[in-house]
PDB file of C-alpha atoms in Angstrom:
ATOM      1  CA  UNK A   1       0.000   0.000   0.000  1.00  0.00           C
ATOM      2  CA  UNK A   2       1.582   3.256  -1.166  1.00  0.00           C
ATOM      3  CA  UNK A   3       0.249   6.708  -0.352  1.00  0.00           C
ATOM      4  CA  UNK A   4       0.330  10.342  -1.372  1.00  0.00           C
ATOM      5  CA  UNK A   5      -0.066  13.126   1.179  1.00  0.00           C
ATOM      6  CA  UNK A   6      -1.241  16.489  -0.113  1.00  0.00           C
ATOM      7  CA  UNK A   7       0.965  18.907   1.817  1.00  0.00           C
ATOM      8  CA  UNK A   8       1.425  21.881  -0.478  1.00  0.00           C
ATOM      9  CA  UNK A   9      -1.296  24.319   0.570  1.00  0.00           C
ATOM     10  CA  UNK A  10      -0.639  27.909   1.615  1.00  0.00           C
ATOM     11  CA  UNK A  11      -2.785  27.757   4.745  1.00  0.00           C
ATOM     12  CA  UNK A  12      -4.089  31.287   4.275  1.00  0.00           C
ATOM     13  CA  UNK A  13      -6.925  30.814   6.788  1.00  0.00           C
ATOM     14  CA  UNK A  14      -4.354  30.098   9.479  1.00  0.00           C
ATOM     15  CA  UNK A  15      -2.298  33.247   9.041  1.00  0.00           C
ATOM     16  CA  UNK A  16      -0.197  34.472  10.817  1.00  0.00           C
ATOM     17  CA  UNK A  17       0.740  30.933  11.980  1.00  0.00           C
ATOM     18  CA  UNK A  18       1.568  29.868   8.410  1.00  0.00           C
ATOM     19  CA  UNK A  19       3.568  32.911   7.348  1.00  0.00           C
ATOM     20  CA  UNK A  20       6.823  31.088   8.055  1.00  0.00           C
ATOM     21  CA  UNK A  21       5.653  27.487   8.453  1.00  0.00           C
ATOM     22  CA  UNK A  22       3.741  25.265   5.980  1.00  0.00           C
ATOM     23  CA  UNK A  23       0.364  24.266   7.387  1.00  0.00           C
ATOM     24  CA  UNK A  24       1.128  20.533   7.838  1.00  0.00           C
ATOM     25  CA  UNK A  25       4.186  21.489   9.912  1.00  0.00           C
ATOM     26  CA  UNK A  26       2.233  23.534  12.448  1.00  0.00           C
ATOM     27  CA  UNK A  27       2.896  22.092  15.855  1.00  0.00           C
ATOM     28  CA  UNK A  28       0.219  20.249  17.767  1.00  0.00           C
ATOM     29  CA  UNK A  29       1.566  19.607  21.208  1.00  0.00           C
ATOM     30  CA  UNK A  30       5.280  19.457  20.542  1.00  0.00           C
ATOM     31  CA  UNK A  31       5.031  17.683  17.180  1.00  0.00           C
ATOM     32  CA  UNK A  32       4.263  18.801  13.611  1.00  0.00           C
ATOM     33  CA  UNK A  33       0.711  17.857  12.648  1.00  0.00           C
ATOM     34  CA  UNK A  34       2.110  15.971   9.658  1.00  0.00           C
ATOM     35  CA  UNK A  35       3.654  13.427  12.044  1.00  0.00           C
ATOM     36  CA  UNK A  36       0.165  12.416  13.174  1.00  0.00           C
ATOM     37  CA  UNK A  37      -0.818  11.816   9.540  1.00  0.00           C
ATOM     38  CA  UNK A  38       2.325   9.774   8.882  1.00  0.00           C
ATOM     39  CA  UNK A  39       1.707   7.782  12.070  1.00  0.00           C
ATOM     40  CA  UNK A  40      -1.773   6.961  10.760  1.00  0.00           C
ATOM     41  CA  UNK A  41      -0.308   5.686   7.483  1.00  0.00           C
ATOM     42  CA  UNK A  42       2.483   3.745   9.196  1.00  0.00           C
ATOM     43  CA  UNK A  43       0.034   2.096  11.590  1.00  0.00           C
ATOM     44  CA  UNK A  44      -2.216   1.255   8.637  1.00  0.00           C
ATOM     45  CA  UNK A  45       0.490  -0.612   6.744  1.00  0.00           C
ATOM     46  CA  UNK A  46       1.708   1.893   4.155  1.00  0.00           C
ATOM     47  CA  UNK A  47       5.082   1.379   2.494  1.00  0.00           C
ATOM     48  CA  UNK A  48       6.147   4.304   0.313  1.00  0.00           C
ATOM     49  CA  UNK A  49       4.631   7.715   1.002  1.00  0.00           C
ATOM     50  CA  UNK A  50       5.070  10.544  -1.471  1.00  0.00           C
ATOM     51  CA  UNK A  51       4.699  14.003   0.039  1.00  0.00           C
ATOM     52  CA  UNK A  52       3.240  16.385  -2.543  1.00  0.00           C
ATOM     53  CA  UNK A  53       4.740  19.673  -1.394  1.00  0.00           C
ATOM     54  CA  UNK A  54       5.088  23.249  -2.535  1.00  0.00           C
ATOM     55  CA  UNK A  55       4.950  26.116  -0.030  1.00  0.00           C
ATOM     56  CA  UNK A  56       8.102  26.155   2.142  1.00  0.00           C
ATOM     57  CA  UNK A  57       8.704  22.549   1.154  1.00  0.00           C
ATOM     58  CA  UNK A  58      12.330  22.522   2.309  1.00  0.00           C
ATOM     59  CA  UNK A  59      11.170  22.715   5.913  1.00  0.00           C
ATOM     60  CA  UNK A  60       9.240  19.467   5.436  1.00  0.00           C
ATOM     61  CA  UNK A  61      12.157  17.722   3.708  1.00  0.00           C
ATOM     62  CA  UNK A  62      14.644  18.853   6.338  1.00  0.00           C
ATOM     63  CA  UNK A  63      12.472  17.553   9.162  1.00  0.00           C
ATOM     64  CA  UNK A  64      11.518  14.135   7.759  1.00  0.00           C
ATOM     65  CA  UNK A  65      14.217  13.215   5.272  1.00  0.00           C
ATOM     66  CA  UNK A  66      13.733   9.898   3.476  1.00  0.00           C
ATOM     67  CA  UNK A  67      12.488   7.653   6.322  1.00  0.00           C
ATOM     68  CA  UNK A  68       9.891   7.874   9.055  1.00  0.00           C
ATOM     69  CA  UNK A  69       8.828   4.933  11.238  1.00  0.00           C
ATOM     70  CA  UNK A  70       9.655   2.426   8.527  1.00  0.00           C
ATOM     71  CA  UNK A  71       7.977   4.464   5.793  1.00  0.00           C
ATOM     72  CA  UNK A  72       9.984   5.236   2.667  1.00  0.00           C
ATOM     73  CA  UNK A  73       9.439   8.952   2.002  1.00  0.00           C
ATOM     74  CA  UNK A  74       9.714  10.600  -1.393  1.00  0.00           C
ATOM     75  CA  UNK A  75       8.829  14.131  -2.466  1.00  0.00           C
ATOM     76  CA  UNK A  76       6.960  15.626  -5.385  1.00  0.00           C
ATOM     77  CA  UNK A  77       7.721  19.356  -5.505  1.00  0.00           C
ATOM     78  CA  UNK A  78       5.329  21.570  -7.431  1.00  0.00           C
ATOM     79  CA  UNK A  79       7.182  24.245  -9.447  1.00  0.00           C
ATOM     80  CA  UNK A  80       3.952  26.251  -9.305  1.00  0.00           C
ATOM     81  CA  UNK A  81       0.612  25.576  -7.560  1.00  0.00           C
ATOM     82  CA  UNK A  82      -1.090  22.638  -9.282  1.00  0.00           C
ATOM     83  CA  UNK A  83      -4.190  22.277  -7.116  1.00  0.00           C
ATOM     84  CA  UNK A  84      -4.895  18.979  -5.399  1.00  0.00           C
ATOM     85  CA  UNK A  85      -5.605  17.193  -8.690  1.00  0.00           C
ATOM     86  CA  UNK A  86      -2.459  18.396 -10.415  1.00  0.00           C
ATOM     87  CA  UNK A  87      -0.422  17.612  -7.321  1.00  0.00           C
ATOM     88  CA  UNK A  88      -1.675  14.001  -7.268  1.00  0.00           C
ATOM     89  CA  UNK A  89      -1.030  13.621 -11.000  1.00  0.00           C
ATOM     90  CA  UNK A  90       2.584  14.753 -10.601  1.00  0.00           C
ATOM     91  CA  UNK A  91       3.121  12.650  -7.456  1.00  0.00           C
ATOM     92  CA  UNK A  92       1.995   9.467  -9.221  1.00  0.00           C
ATOM     93  CA  UNK A  93       5.416   9.403 -10.858  1.00  0.00           C
ATOM     94  CA  UNK A  94       6.723   8.294  -7.436  1.00  0.00           C
ATOM     95  CA  UNK A  95       4.133   5.510  -7.095  1.00  0.00           C
ATOM     96  CA  UNK A  96       4.578   2.142  -8.792  1.00  0.00           C
ATOM     97  CA  UNK A  97       1.267   0.437  -8.005  1.00  0.00           C
ATOM     98  CA  UNK A  98      -2.043   0.750  -9.830  1.00  0.00           C
ATOM     99  CA  UNK A  99      -3.857   1.891  -6.687  1.00  0.00           C
ATOM    100  CA  UNK A 100      -2.809   4.446  -4.093  1.00  0.00           C
ATOM    101  CA  UNK A 101      -4.053   5.958  -0.852  1.00  0.00           C
ATOM    102  CA  UNK A 102      -4.431   9.750  -0.956  1.00  0.00           C
ATOM    103  CA  UNK A 103      -4.655  11.740   2.283  1.00  0.00           C
ATOM    104  CA  UNK A 104      -4.664  15.412   3.222  1.00  0.00           C
ATOM    105  CA  UNK A 105      -1.747  16.787   5.182  1.00  0.00           C
ATOM    106  CA  UNK A 106      -3.994  19.014   7.289  1.00  0.00           C
ATOM    107  CA  UNK A 107      -6.652  16.405   8.148  1.00  0.00           C
ATOM    108  CA  UNK A 108      -6.570  13.395  10.408  1.00  0.00           C
ATOM    109  CA  UNK A 109      -9.290  10.772   9.945  1.00  0.00           C
ATOM    110  CA  UNK A 110      -8.389   7.574  11.779  1.00  0.00           C
ATOM    111  CA  UNK A 111     -10.278   5.132   9.585  1.00  0.00           C
ATOM    112  CA  UNK A 112      -9.316   1.466   9.501  1.00  0.00           C
ATOM    113  CA  UNK A 113      -6.919   1.914   6.610  1.00  0.00           C
ATOM    114  CA  UNK A 114      -6.339  -1.800   6.032  1.00  0.00           C
ATOM    115  CA  UNK A 115     -10.080  -2.404   5.811  1.00  0.00           C
ATOM    116  CA  UNK A 116     -10.638   0.575   3.492  1.00  0.00           C
ATOM    117  CA  UNK A 117      -7.834  -0.676   1.233  1.00  0.00           C
ATOM    118  CA  UNK A 118      -9.171  -4.224   1.172  1.00  0.00           C
ATOM    119  CA  UNK A 119     -12.714  -3.029   0.450  1.00  0.00           C
ATOM    120  CA  UNK A 120     -11.444  -0.872  -2.409  1.00  0.00           C
ATOM    121  CA  UNK A 121      -9.435  -3.675  -4.016  1.00  0.00           C
ATOM    122  CA  UNK A 122     -12.312  -6.125  -3.645  1.00  0.00           C
ATOM    123  CA  UNK A 123     -14.828  -3.788  -5.284  1.00  0.00           C
ATOM    124  CA  UNK A 124     -15.061  -2.925  -8.952  1.00  0.00           C
ATOM    125  CA  UNK A 125     -14.832   0.840  -8.380  1.00  0.00           C
ATOM    126  CA  UNK A 126     -11.841   2.993  -9.235  1.00  0.00           C
ATOM    127  CA  UNK A 127     -12.330   5.417  -6.350  1.00  0.00           C
ATOM    128  CA  UNK A 128     -13.278   4.876  -2.708  1.00  0.00           C
ATOM    129  CA  UNK A 129     -13.939   7.932  -0.528  1.00  0.00           C
ATOM    130  CA  UNK A 130     -13.946   7.881   3.255  1.00  0.00           C
ATOM    131  CA  UNK A 131     -17.022   9.576   4.715  1.00  0.00           C
ATOM    132  CA  UNK A 132     -18.004  10.429   8.255  1.00  0.00           C
ATOM    133  CA  UNK A 133     -21.400  11.290   9.755  1.00  0.00           C
ATOM    134  CA  UNK A 134     -21.430  14.634  11.596  1.00  0.00           C
ATOM    135  CA  UNK A 135     -24.162  16.600  13.314  1.00  0.00           C
ATOM    136  CA  UNK A 136     -23.190  19.910  11.709  1.00  0.00           C
ATOM    137  CA  UNK A 137     -22.002  19.702   8.104  1.00  0.00           C
ATOM    138  CA  UNK A 138     -22.266  23.357   7.038  1.00  0.00           C
ATOM    139  CA  UNK A 139     -18.500  23.921   6.957  1.00  0.00           C
ATOM    140  CA  UNK A 140     -17.828  20.865   4.788  1.00  0.00           C
ATOM    141  CA  UNK A 141     -20.829  20.165   2.586  1.00  0.00           C
ATOM    142  CA  UNK A 142     -22.339  16.700   2.431  1.00  0.00           C
ATOM    143  CA  UNK A 143     -21.888  13.514   0.427  1.00  0.00           C
ATOM    144  CA  UNK A 144     -24.976  11.786  -0.979  1.00  0.00           C
ATOM    145  CA  UNK A 145     -24.842   7.986  -0.858  1.00  0.00           C
ATOM    146  CA  UNK A 146     -27.386   5.465  -2.166  1.00  0.00           C
ATOM    147  CA  UNK A 147     -28.507   2.254  -0.459  1.00  0.00           C
ATOM    148  CA  UNK A 148     -25.664   0.246  -2.034  1.00  0.00           C
ATOM    149  CA  UNK A 149     -22.928   2.610  -0.829  1.00  0.00           C
ATOM    150  CA  UNK A 150     -22.341   4.363  -4.173  1.00  0.00           C
ATOM    151  CA  UNK A 151     -21.841   8.132  -4.024  1.00  0.00           C
ATOM    152  CA  UNK A 152     -24.434   9.868  -6.188  1.00  0.00           C
ATOM    153  CA  UNK A 153     -23.669  13.530  -5.582  1.00  0.00           C
ATOM    154  CA  UNK A 154     -22.624  16.310  -3.258  1.00  0.00           C
ATOM    155  CA  UNK A 155     -24.239  19.273  -1.545  1.00  0.00           C
ATOM    156  CA  UNK A 156     -22.147  22.387  -1.129  1.00  0.00           C
ATOM    157  CA  UNK A 157     -20.980  24.111   2.018  1.00  0.00           C
ATOM    158  CA  UNK A 158     -23.516  26.032   4.037  1.00  0.00           C
ATOM    159  CA  UNK A 159     -26.111  23.254   4.121  1.00  0.00           C
ATOM    160  CA  UNK A 160     -27.679  23.229   7.565  1.00  0.00           C
ATOM    161  CA  UNK A 161     -28.009  20.104   9.674  1.00  0.00           C
ATOM    162  CA  UNK A 162     -26.047  16.903   9.722  1.00  0.00           C
ATOM    163  CA  UNK A 163     -24.960  14.404   7.112  1.00  0.00           C
ATOM    164  CA  UNK A 164     -21.984  12.558   5.702  1.00  0.00           C
ATOM    165  CA  UNK A 165     -18.855  14.591   4.995  1.00  0.00           C
ATOM    166  CA  UNK A 166     -15.826  13.768   2.866  1.00  0.00           C
ATOM    167  CA  UNK A 167     -13.180  12.582   5.343  1.00  0.00           C
ATOM    168  CA  UNK A 168     -10.226  13.303   3.057  1.00  0.00           C
ATOM    169  CA  UNK A 169      -8.830   9.752   2.823  1.00  0.00           C
ATOM    170  CA  UNK A 170      -9.163   8.093  -0.590  1.00  0.00           C
ATOM    171  CA  UNK A 171      -8.216   4.845  -2.297  1.00  0.00           C
ATOM    172  CA  UNK A 172      -7.694   5.696  -5.967  1.00  0.00           C
ATOM    173  CA  UNK A 173      -6.871   3.755  -9.100  1.00  0.00           C
ATOM    174  CA  UNK A 174      -4.290   5.818 -10.937  1.00  0.00           C
ATOM    175  CA  UNK A 175      -6.401   5.861 -14.110  1.00  0.00           C
ATOM    176  CA  UNK A 176      -8.852   8.216 -12.344  1.00  0.00           C
ATOM    177  CA  UNK A 177      -6.151  10.878 -12.364  1.00  0.00           C
ATOM    178  CA  UNK A 178      -4.174   9.966 -15.468  1.00  0.00           C
ATOM    179  CA  UNK A 179      -7.263   9.877 -17.684  1.00  0.00           C
ATOM    180  CA  UNK A 180      -8.885  12.954 -16.147  1.00  0.00           C
ATOM    181  CA  UNK A 181      -9.810  15.708 -18.591  1.00  0.00           C
ATOM    182  CA  UNK A 182      -8.410  18.643 -16.570  1.00  0.00           C
ATOM    183  CA  UNK A 183      -4.808  19.564 -17.246  1.00  0.00           C
ATOM    184  CA  UNK A 184      -2.375  21.700 -15.295  1.00  0.00           C
ATOM    185  CA  UNK A 185      -3.841  23.010 -12.073  1.00  0.00           C
ATOM    186  CA  UNK A 186      -7.155  21.497 -10.997  1.00  0.00           C
ATOM    187  CA  UNK A 187      -9.002  20.421  -7.878  1.00  0.00           C
ATOM    188  CA  UNK A 188      -9.269  16.689  -7.247  1.00  0.00           C
ATOM    189  CA  UNK A 189     -12.336  17.258  -5.086  1.00  0.00           C
ATOM    190  CA  UNK A 190     -14.277  19.855  -7.086  1.00  0.00           C
ATOM    191  CA  UNK A 191     -13.149  19.579 -10.698  1.00  0.00           C
ATOM    192  CA  UNK A 192     -12.922  15.801 -10.775  1.00  0.00           C
ATOM    193  CA  UNK A 193     -14.880  14.026  -8.040  1.00  0.00           C
ATOM    194  CA  UNK A 194     -17.865  16.330  -7.608  1.00  0.00           C
ATOM    195  CA  UNK A 195     -18.339  17.049 -11.309  1.00  0.00           C
ATOM    196  CA  UNK A 196     -17.863  13.440 -12.374  1.00  0.00           C
ATOM    197  CA  UNK A 197     -19.582  11.531  -9.566  1.00  0.00           C
ATOM    198  CA  UNK A 198     -22.262  10.054 -11.805  1.00  0.00           C
ATOM    199  CA  UNK A 199     -19.664   8.714 -14.233  1.00  0.00           C
ATOM    200  CA  UNK A 200     -17.065   7.642 -11.673  1.00  0.00           C
ATOM    201  CA  UNK A 201     -19.601   6.061  -9.302  1.00  0.00           C
ATOM    202  CA  UNK A 202     -17.188   6.205  -6.358  1.00  0.00           C
ATOM    203  CA  UNK A 203     -17.926   4.052  -3.326  1.00  0.00           C
ATOM    204  CA  UNK A 204     -18.284   5.497   0.168  1.00  0.00           C
ATOM    205  CA  UNK A 205     -16.338   3.987   3.050  1.00  0.00           C
ATOM    206  CA  UNK A 206     -18.213   5.048   6.156  1.00  0.00           C
ATOM    207  CA  UNK A 207     -16.471   5.414   9.505  1.00  0.00           C
ATOM    208  CA  UNK A 208     -17.144   7.171  12.785  1.00  0.00           C
ATOM    209  CA  UNK A 209     -13.470   7.244  13.717  1.00  0.00           C
ATOM    210  CA  UNK A 210     -11.761  10.321  15.124  1.00  0.00           C
ATOM    211  CA  UNK A 211     -11.688  13.228  12.660  1.00  0.00           C
ATOM    212  CA  UNK A 212     -10.153  16.677  12.741  1.00  0.00           C
ATOM    213  CA  UNK A 213      -9.248  19.215  10.052  1.00  0.00           C
ATOM    214  CA  UNK A 214      -6.877  21.953  11.270  1.00  0.00           C
ATOM    215  CA  UNK A 215      -7.706  24.281   8.366  1.00  0.00           C
ATOM    216  CA  UNK A 216      -9.290  26.989  10.510  1.00  0.00           C
ATOM    217  CA  UNK A 217      -8.104  28.521  13.816  1.00  0.00           C
ATOM    218  CA  UNK A 218     -10.949  27.040  15.875  1.00  0.00           C
ATOM    219  CA  UNK A 219     -10.082  23.487  14.860  1.00  0.00           C
ATOM    220  CA  UNK A 220      -6.349  24.103  15.160  1.00  0.00           C
ATOM    221  CA  UNK A 221      -7.045  25.084  18.768  1.00  0.00           C
ATOM    222  CA  UNK A 222      -9.176  21.950  19.203  1.00  0.00           C
ATOM    223  CA  UNK A 223      -6.319  19.803  17.891  1.00  0.00           C
ATOM    224  CA  UNK A 224      -4.089  21.276  20.574  1.00  0.00           C
ATOM    225  CA  UNK A 225      -6.584  20.257  23.250  1.00  0.00           C
ATOM    226  CA  UNK A 226      -7.390  16.813  21.886  1.00  0.00           C
ATOM    227  CA  UNK A 227      -4.159  15.607  20.276  1.00  0.00           C
ATOM    228  CA  UNK A 228      -1.504  17.736  21.892  1.00  0.00           C
ATOM    229  CA  UNK A 229      -2.595  16.743  25.379  1.00  0.00           C
ATOM    230  CA  UNK A 230      -2.409  12.997  24.778  1.00  0.00           C
ATOM    231  CA  UNK A 231       0.669  12.491  22.566  1.00  0.00           C
ATOM    232  CA  UNK A 232       4.284  12.876  23.773  1.00  0.00           C
TER     233      UNK A 232
END
């Protein structure tokens, strides 16, 4: 099981914290948040992890180098912002297998990675998306899933009430990216998944595992309380 971590964002909503530090390297407790994501992948059985980086990428390379907890780390450096879709497309050059796990460098969703991977390989779909039920989905938007577990559509941010949200952990067959119509910079989530859901027919992998996204100050503070207090 190989993986790509999207770790190239500017983190503008977390300024001034990200003026000198890339968002995934913000400290939670006394550790960079990205270590929690790599721990999740190591515990789940990943082998090679490609870090798709851009903004202040040297800080990430200097900290982690080429190995972390048995993981083989490689780097895909964007010469200019490519969006999440373009970043994955470029990073696939570091991945040898037909399928790959994709995770966000600013989100931690502790799904059973081995089970997600096995379910993806057993199914006939080319894309499996982790989803989580939440009571308040307005910040994220919701994922619409039919009775058989196939994702049929998405509702945008601002929708009141609860629902399933995209947890930011994916199992992807490389053809989804390599045969995608968009070129250059594009969003994996918006330009590809949301606009092509009916054709792709991705499968939802539902989990109620721990989830946090440090993309806004309120949740960065929550990560400090919940993760920073319990990890050395």
